[in-house]
Coordinates of C-alpha atoms and ligand atoms in Angstrom, one line a residue:
X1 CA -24.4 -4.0 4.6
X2 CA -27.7 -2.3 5.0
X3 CA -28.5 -2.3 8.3
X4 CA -32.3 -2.0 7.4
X5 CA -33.0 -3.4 10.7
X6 CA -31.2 -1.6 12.8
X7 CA -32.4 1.3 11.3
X8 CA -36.2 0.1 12.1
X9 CA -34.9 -0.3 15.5
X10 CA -35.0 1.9 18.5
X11 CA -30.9 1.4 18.8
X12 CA -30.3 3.5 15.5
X13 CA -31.9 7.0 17.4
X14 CA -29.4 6.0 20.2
X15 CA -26.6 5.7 18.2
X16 CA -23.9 8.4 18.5
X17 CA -22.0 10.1 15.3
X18 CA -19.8 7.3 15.6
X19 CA -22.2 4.3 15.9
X20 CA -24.2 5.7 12.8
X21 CA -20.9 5.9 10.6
X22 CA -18.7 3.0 11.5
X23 CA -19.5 -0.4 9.3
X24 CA -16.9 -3.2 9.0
X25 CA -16.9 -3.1 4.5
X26 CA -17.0 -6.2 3.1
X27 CA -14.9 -5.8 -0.2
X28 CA -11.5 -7.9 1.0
X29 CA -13.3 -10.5 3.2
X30 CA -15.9 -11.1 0.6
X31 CA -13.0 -12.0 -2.0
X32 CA -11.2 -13.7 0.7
X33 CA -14.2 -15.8 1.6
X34 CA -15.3 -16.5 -1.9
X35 CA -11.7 -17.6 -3.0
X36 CA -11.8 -20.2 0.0
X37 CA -14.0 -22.0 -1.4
X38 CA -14.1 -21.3 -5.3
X39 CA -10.8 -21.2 -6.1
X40 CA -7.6 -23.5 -6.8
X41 CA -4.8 -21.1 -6.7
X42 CA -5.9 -18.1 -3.7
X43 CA -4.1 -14.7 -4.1
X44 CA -6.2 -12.9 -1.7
X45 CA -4.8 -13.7 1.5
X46 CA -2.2 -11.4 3.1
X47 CA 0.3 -13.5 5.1
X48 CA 2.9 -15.4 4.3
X49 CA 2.4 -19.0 4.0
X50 CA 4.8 -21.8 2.3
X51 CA 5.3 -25.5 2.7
X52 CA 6.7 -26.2 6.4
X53 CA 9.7 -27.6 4.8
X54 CA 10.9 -25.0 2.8
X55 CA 11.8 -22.8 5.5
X56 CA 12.0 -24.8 8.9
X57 CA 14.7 -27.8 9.2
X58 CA 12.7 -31.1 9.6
X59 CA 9.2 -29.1 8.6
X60 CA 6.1 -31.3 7.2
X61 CA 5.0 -31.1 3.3
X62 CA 2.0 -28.8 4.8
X63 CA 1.1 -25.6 3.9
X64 CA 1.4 -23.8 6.7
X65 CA 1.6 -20.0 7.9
X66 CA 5.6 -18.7 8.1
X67 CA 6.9 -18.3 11.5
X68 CA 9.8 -18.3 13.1
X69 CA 10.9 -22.3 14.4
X70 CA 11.5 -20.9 18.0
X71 CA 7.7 -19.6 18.7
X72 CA 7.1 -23.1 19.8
X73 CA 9.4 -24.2 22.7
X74 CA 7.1 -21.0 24.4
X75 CA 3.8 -22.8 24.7
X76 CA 5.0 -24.0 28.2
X77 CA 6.1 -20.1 29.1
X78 CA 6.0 -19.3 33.0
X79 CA 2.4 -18.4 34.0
X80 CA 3.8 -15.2 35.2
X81 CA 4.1 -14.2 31.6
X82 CA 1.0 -15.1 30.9
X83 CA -1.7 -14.0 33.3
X84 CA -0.8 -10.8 34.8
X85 CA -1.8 -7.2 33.0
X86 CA 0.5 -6.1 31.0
X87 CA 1.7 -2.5 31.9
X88 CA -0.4 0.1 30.0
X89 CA 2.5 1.5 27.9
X90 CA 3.6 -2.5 27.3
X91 CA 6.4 -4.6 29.2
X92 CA 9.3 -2.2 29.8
X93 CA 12.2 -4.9 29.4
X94 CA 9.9 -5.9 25.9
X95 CA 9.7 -1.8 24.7
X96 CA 13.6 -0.8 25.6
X97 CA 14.5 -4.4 23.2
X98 CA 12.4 -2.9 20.2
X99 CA 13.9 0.5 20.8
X100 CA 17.5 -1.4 20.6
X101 CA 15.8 -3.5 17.5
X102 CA 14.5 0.3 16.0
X103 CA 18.2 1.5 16.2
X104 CA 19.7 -2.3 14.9
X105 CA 17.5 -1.4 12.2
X106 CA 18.6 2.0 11.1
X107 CA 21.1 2.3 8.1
X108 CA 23.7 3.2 10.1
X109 CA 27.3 2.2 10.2
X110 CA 28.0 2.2 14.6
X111 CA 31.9 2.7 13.6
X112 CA 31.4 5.7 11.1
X113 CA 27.8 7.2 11.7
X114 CA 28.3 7.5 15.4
X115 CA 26.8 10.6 15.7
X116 CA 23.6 9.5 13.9
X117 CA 23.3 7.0 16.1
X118 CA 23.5 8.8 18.9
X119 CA 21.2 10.9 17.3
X120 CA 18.6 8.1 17.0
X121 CA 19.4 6.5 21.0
X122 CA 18.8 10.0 22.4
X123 CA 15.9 11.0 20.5
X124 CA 13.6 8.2 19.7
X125 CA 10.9 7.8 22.7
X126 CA 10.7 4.3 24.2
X127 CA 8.1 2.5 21.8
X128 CA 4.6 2.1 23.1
X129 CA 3.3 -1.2 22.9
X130 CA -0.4 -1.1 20.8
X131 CA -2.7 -3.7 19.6
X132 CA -0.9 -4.2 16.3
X133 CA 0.3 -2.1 13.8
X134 CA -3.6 -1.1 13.3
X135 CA -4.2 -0.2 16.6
X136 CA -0.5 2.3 16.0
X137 CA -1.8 3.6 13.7
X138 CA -5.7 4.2 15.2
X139 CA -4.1 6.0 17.9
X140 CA -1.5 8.2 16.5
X141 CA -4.1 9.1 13.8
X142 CA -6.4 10.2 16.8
X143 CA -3.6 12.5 18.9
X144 CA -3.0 14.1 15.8
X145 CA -6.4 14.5 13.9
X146 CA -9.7 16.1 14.6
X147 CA -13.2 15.4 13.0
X148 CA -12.7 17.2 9.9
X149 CA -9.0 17.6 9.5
X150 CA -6.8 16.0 6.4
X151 CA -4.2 13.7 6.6
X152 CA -2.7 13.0 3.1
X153 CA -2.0 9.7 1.6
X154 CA -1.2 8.1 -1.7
X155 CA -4.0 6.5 -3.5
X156 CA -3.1 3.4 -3.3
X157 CA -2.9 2.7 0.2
X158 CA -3.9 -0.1 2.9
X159 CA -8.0 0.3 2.9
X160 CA -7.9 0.4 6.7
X161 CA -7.1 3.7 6.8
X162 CA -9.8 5.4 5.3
X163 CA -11.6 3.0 8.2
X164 CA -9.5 4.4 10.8
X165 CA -9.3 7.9 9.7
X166 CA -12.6 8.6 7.5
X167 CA -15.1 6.7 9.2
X168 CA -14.0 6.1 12.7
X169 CA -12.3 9.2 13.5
X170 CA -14.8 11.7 11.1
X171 CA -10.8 12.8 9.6
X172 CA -10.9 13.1 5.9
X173 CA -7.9 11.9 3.7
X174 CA -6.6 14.2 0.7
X175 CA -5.1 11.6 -1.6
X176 CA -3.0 11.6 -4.7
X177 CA -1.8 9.5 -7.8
X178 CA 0.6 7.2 -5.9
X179 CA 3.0 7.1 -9.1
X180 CA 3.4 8.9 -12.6
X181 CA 5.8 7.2 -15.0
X182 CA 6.3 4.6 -13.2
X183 CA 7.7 6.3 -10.5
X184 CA 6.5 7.9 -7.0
X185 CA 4.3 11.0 -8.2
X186 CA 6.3 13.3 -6.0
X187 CA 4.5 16.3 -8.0
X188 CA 1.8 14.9 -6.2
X189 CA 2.2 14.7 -3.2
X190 CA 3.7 18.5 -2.9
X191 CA -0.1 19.6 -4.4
X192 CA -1.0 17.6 -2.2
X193 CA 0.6 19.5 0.8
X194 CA 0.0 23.1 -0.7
X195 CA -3.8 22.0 -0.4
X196 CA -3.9 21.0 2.9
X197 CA -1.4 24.1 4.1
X198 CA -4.0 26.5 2.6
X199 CA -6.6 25.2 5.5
X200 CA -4.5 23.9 8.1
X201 CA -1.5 24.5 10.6
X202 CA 0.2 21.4 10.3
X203 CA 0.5 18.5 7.4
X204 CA 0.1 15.4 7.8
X205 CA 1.1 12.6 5.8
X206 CA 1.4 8.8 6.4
X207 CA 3.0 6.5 4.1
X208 CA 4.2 2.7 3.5
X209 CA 7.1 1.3 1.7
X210 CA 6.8 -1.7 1.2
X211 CA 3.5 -0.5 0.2
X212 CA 0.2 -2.3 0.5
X213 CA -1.0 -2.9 -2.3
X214 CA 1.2 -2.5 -4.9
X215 CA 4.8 -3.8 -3.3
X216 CA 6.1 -0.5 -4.1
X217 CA 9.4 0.7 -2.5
X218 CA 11.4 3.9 -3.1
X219 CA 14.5 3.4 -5.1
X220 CA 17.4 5.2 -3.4
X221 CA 17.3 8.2 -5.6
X222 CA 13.5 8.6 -4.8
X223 CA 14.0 8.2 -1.5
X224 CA 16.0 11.0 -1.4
X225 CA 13.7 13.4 -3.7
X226 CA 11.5 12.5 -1.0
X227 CA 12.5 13.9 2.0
X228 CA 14.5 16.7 -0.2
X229 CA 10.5 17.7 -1.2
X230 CA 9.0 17.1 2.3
X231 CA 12.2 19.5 3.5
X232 CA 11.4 22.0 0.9
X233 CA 7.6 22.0 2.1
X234 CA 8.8 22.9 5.2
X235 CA 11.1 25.2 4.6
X236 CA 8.8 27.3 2.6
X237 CA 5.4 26.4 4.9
X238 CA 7.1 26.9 8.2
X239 CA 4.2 24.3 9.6
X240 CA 5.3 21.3 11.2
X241 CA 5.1 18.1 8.6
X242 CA 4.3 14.8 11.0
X243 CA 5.1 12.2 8.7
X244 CA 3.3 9.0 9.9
X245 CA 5.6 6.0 8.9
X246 CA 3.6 2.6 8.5
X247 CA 6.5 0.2 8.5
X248 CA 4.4 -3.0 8.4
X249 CA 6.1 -4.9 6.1
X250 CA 9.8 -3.6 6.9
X251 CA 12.7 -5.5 5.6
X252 CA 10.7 -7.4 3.1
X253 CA 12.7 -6.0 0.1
X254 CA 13.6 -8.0 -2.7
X255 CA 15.7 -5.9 -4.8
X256 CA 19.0 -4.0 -4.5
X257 CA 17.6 -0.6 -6.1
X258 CA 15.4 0.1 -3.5
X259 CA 15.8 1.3 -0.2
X260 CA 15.8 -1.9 2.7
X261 CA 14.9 0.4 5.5
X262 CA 12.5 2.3 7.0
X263 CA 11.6 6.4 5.6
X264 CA 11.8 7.0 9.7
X265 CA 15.5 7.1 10.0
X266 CA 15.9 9.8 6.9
X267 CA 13.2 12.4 8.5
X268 CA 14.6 11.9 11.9
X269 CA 17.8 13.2 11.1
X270 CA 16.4 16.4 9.5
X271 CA 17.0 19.2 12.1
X272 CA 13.6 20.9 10.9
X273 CA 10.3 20.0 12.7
X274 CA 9.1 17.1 10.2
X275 CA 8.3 14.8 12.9
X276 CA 8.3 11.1 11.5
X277 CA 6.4 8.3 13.6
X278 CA 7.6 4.6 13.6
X279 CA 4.8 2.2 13.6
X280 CA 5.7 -1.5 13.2
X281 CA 5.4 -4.5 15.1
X282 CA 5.8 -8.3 15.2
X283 CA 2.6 -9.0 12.9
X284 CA 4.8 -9.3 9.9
X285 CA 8.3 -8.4 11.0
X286 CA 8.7 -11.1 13.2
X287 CA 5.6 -13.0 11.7
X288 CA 3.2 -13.3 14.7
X289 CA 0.0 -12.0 13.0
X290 CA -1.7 -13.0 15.7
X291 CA -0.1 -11.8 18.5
X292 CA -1.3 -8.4 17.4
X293 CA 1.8 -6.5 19.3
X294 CA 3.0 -3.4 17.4
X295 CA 4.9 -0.3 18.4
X296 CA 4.7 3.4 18.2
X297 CA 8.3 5.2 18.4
X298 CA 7.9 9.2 17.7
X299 CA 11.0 11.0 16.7
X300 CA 12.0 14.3 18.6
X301 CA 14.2 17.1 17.5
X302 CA 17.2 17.9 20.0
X303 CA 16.4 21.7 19.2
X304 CA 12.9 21.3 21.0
X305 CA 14.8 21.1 24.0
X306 CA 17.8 22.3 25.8
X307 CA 19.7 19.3 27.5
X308 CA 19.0 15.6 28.0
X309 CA 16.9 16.6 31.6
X310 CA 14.5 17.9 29.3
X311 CA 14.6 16.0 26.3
X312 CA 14.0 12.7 28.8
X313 CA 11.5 14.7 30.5
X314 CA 9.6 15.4 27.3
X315 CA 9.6 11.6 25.8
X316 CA 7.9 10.8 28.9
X317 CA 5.1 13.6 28.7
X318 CA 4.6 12.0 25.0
X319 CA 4.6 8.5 26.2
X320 CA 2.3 9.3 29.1
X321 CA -0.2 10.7 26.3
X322 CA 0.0 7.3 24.5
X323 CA -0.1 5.8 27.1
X324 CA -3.6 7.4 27.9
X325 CA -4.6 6.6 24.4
X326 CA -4.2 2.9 25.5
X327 CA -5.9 2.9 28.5
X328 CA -8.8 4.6 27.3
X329 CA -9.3 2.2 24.9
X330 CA -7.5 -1.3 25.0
X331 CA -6.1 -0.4 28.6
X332 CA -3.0 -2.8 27.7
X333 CA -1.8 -5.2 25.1
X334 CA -1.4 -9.2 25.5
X335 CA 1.2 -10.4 28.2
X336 CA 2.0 -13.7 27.1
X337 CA 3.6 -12.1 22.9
X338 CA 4.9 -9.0 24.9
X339 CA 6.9 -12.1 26.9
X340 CA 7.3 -13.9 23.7
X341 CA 8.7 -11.2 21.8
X342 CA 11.3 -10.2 24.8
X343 CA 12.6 -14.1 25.2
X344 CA 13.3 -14.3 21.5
X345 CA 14.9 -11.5 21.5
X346 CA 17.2 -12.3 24.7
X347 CA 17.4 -15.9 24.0
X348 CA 18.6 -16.0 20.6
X349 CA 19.5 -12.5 19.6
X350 CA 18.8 -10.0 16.8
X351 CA 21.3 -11.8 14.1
X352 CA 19.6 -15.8 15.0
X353 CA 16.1 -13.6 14.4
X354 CA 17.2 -12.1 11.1
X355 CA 18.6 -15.7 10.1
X356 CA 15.2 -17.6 10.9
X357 CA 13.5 -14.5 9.1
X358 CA 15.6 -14.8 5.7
X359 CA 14.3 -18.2 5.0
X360 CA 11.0 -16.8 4.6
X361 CA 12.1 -13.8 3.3
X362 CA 14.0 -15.8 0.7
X363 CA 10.9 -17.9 -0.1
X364 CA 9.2 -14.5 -1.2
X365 CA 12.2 -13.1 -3.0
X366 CA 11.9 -16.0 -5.1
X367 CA 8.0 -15.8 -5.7
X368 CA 8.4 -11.8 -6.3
X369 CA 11.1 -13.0 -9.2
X370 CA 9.0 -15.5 -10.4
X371 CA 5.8 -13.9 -10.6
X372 CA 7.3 -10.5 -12.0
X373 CA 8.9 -12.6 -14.9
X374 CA 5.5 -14.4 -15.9
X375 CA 3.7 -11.2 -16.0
X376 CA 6.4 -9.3 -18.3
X377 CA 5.5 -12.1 -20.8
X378 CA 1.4 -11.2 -20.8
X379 CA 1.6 -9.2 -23.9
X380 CA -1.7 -7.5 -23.9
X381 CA -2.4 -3.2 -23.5
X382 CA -5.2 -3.4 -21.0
X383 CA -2.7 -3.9 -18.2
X384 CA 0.1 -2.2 -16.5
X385 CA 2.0 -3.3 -13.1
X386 CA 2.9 -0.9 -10.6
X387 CA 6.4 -0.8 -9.7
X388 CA 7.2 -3.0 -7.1
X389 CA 10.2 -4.4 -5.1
X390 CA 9.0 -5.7 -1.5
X391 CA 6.2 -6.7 1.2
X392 CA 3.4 -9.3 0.4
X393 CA 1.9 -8.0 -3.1
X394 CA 2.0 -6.6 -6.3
X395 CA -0.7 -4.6 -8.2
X396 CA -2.1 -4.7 -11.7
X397 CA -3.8 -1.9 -13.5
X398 CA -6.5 -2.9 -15.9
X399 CA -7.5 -0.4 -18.3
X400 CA -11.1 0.9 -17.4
X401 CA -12.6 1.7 -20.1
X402 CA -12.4 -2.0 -21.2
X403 CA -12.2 -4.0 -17.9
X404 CA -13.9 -3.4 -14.4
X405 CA -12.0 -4.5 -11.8
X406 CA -14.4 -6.6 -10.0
X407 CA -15.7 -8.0 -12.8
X408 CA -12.8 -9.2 -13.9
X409 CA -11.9 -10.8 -10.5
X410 CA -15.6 -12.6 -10.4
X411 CA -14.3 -13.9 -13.8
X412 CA -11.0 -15.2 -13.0
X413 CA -12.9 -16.8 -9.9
X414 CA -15.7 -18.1 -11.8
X415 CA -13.5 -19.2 -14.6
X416 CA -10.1 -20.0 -13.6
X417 CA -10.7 -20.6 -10.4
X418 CA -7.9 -17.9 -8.9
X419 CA -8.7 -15.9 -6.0
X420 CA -7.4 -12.1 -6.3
X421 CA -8.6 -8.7 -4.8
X422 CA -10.2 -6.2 -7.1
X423 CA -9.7 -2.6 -6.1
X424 CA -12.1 -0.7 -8.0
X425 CA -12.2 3.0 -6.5
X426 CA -13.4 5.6 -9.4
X427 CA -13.0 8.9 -7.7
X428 CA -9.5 7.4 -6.6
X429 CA -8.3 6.6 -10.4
X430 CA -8.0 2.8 -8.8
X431 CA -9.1 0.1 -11.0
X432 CA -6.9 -3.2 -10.6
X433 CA -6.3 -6.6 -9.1
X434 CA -3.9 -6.9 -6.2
X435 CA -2.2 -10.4 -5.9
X436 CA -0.9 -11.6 -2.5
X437 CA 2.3 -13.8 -4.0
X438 CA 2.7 -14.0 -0.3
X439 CA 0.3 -16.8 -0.1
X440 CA 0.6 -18.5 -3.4
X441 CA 3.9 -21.2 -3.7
X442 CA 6.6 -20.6 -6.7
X443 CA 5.7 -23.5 -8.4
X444 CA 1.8 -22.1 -8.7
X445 CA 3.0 -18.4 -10.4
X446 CA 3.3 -19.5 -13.7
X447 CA -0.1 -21.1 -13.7
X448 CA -1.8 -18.4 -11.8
X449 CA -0.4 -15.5 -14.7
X450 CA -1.0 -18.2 -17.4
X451 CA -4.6 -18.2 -16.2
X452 CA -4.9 -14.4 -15.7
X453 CA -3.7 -14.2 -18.8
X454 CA -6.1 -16.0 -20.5
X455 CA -9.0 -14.5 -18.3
X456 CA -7.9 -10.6 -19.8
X457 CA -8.5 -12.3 -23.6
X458 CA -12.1 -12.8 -22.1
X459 CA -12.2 -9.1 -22.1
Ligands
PLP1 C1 0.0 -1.4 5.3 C2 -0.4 -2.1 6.5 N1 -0.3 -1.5 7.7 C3 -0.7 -2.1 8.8 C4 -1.3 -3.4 8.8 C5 -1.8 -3.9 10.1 O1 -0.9 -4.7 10.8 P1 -1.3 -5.4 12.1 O2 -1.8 -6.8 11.7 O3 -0.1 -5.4 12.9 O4 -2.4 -4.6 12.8 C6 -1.4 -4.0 7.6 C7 -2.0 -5.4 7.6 O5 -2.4 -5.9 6.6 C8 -1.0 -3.4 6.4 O6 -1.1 -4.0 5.2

């Protein structure tokens, strides 16, 4: 957008750093709106959606967004629920459940890994309850960075973050070539933190597995490499390493090589100050995009203090900061999918939530199978797929010097009528489509790739 009016106007003079900078881009809703109503088969959108029947007993044949069958016996919830404010920090019975759900999550065996969870009870602060995972995310990246500081991120990476951090909070972001060889580019990401240690006292890094947009997740042995390198950095740096951990799309993993759980429980255990944050929520965990309710857990070291007075003491000074993050800007979060979110949780329990969840995960298993099979059989050199294993997408590279990225996409829309996103980001290395099989039924994928295929022999 141009704003050539506003600019004309006495408002632009007015407007502060802030107000001159921010714009809303148009590059995903643009494809998303075009695909609406150009397209057959629609690859753009990024939630999960299936035929009612398929994952709810007694559904319709409609094409419907996934949720979770028990959302709707709380339409008629106690007005109590409803109207009130929320507390600023979130409903306390709803933030000490997600805490239980954080430690539920963790890879750890209660009978043998006692002392790791015990580790994880005592020093985990009570979640905060934010606006979404994007709103977590807004407000950890502001408590940690100022106008002009660097947070490091992989290239390929959810584009609300360069909203958040480049143009709302004036931050810059020091990326690097998400993967080399098909794997995680963990040569990168340690240039990446030398860089950033040569200007600043402290790194800062936020990452995503299952990744947006490529479906990446860390097999176990790069997992490990991982935090082996991020331990290493500190080791040698001796500056502390906050590791911002964007667990949108947790648990959707759809292959036994890769790791099923979130980064956060790995750093947390390191006794060095690499301080990982939790943000997730019930957007795509517990699909309720539209609740927009998301959390924001930090992870302590027991070393910072010197006996649980103080370590309690010190989760709520952190919480009350948070906390002051919220009230200077949403004040609190909606009341009635806090008060949803607790009563699934008591009424039916963690297991009956996981249950209802696998259909849909199962649904998207089956599509990431399906589509990953079709596109092994395009035999053509102008593409490469990035390794994935989980979440809503996968990503395909085209090769640049003989197809742009948003050309192609207007083609296949034009053409073939199939709705994808092209990310074309030159200074980024970036030049691909990204293809929400979240959104697109099994029985479309082989169509979709035979018609993608035919769209790169237009090239
Ligand atoms: C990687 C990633 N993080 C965060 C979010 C935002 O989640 P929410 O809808 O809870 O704000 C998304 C949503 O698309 C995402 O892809």
């Amino acid at each position: 957008m141009e704003f050539k009016y506003i600019q004309k106007s006495p408002l632009y003079k007015a407007l502060s750093k802030l107000g001159k900078r921010i714009y809303l881009p148009d590059g995903i809703f643009y494809w998303s709106r075009r695909a609406k109503k150009e397209a057959e088969i629609i690859g753009t959108i990024g939630s999960a959606f299936a035929i009612e029947k398929d994952f709810i007993d007694g559904g319709s044949d409609e094409w419907v967004p996934c949720y979770l069958k028990d959302i709707k016996n709380y339409a008629n919830i106690d007005i109590k629920q409803i109207v009130p404010y929320a507390s600023i920090g979130g409903l306390p019975d709803t933030r000490e459940i997600w805490k239980e759900w954080i430690i539920r999550k963790s890879p750890y065996d209660e009978k043998t890994e006692e002392k790791e969870i015990m580790r994880l009870k005592k020093y985990i602060t009570t979640p905060i309850i934010t606006s979404g995972v994007t709103n977590g995310i807004y407000l950890t990246c502001s408590i940690f960075l100022n106008p002009g500081e660097t947070i490091i991120s992989p290239n390929k990476r959810w584009g609300n973050y360069d909203n958040i951090i480049v143009k709302h909070l004036g931050a810059k972001i020091k990326s690097f070539d998400f993967f080399k060889d098909n794997k995680i580019n963990l040569q990168g990401l340690k240039d990446a933190i030398l860089e950033v240690s040569k200007v600043q006292e402290k790194i800062v890094i936020i990452i995503n597995f299952p990744n947006n947009p490529t479906g990446y997740t860390p097999t176990f042995d790069e997992a490990k490499e991982l935090i082996d390198l991020i331990r290493e950095m500190y080791i040698s740096l001796k500056k502390p390493i906050i590791v911002m951990v964007d667990d949108a799309y947790e648990s959707y993993v759809y292959n036994n090589d890769n790791i099923n759980v979130s980064m956060f429980y790995d750093l947390h255990q390191l006794d060095e100050d690499i301080i990982p944050i939790k943000l997730d929520g019930i957007t795509k965990e517990l699909l309720m995009y539209g609740g927009r309710i998301g959390f924001v857990t930090i992870g302590l070291k027991p070393n910072w203090t010197k006996n649980d007075d103080e370590s309690e003491i010190l989760k709520k000074e952190i919480e009350n900061k948070l906390e002051g993050m919220n009230r200077s800007t949403v004040s609190n979060c909606n009341h009635f999918y806090q008060a949803i979110t607790q009563k699934m949780f008591i009424e039916n329990g963690m297991n009956q939530i996981i249950t209802d969840r696998d259909k849909v995960k199962n649904l998207l298993k089956e599509r990431y199978e399906e589509i990953n099979s079709e596109l092994e059989k395009i035999d053509n050199p102008n593409i490469t797929i990035d390794p994935n294993s989980g979440g809503f997408f996968l990503f395909v590279n085209l090769n640049r010097d003989k197809i742009k990225a948003t050309e192609f996409a207007d083609h296949l829309l034009k053409k073939y009528k199939v709705g994808v996103i092209p990310l074309e980001k030159v200074n980024d290395n970036i030049n691909g489509i990204r293809i929400a099989y979240c959104s697109i039924d099994k029985l479309q994928i082989p169509e979709l790739i035979s018609r993608i295929s035919s769209a790169l022999k237009d090239f």
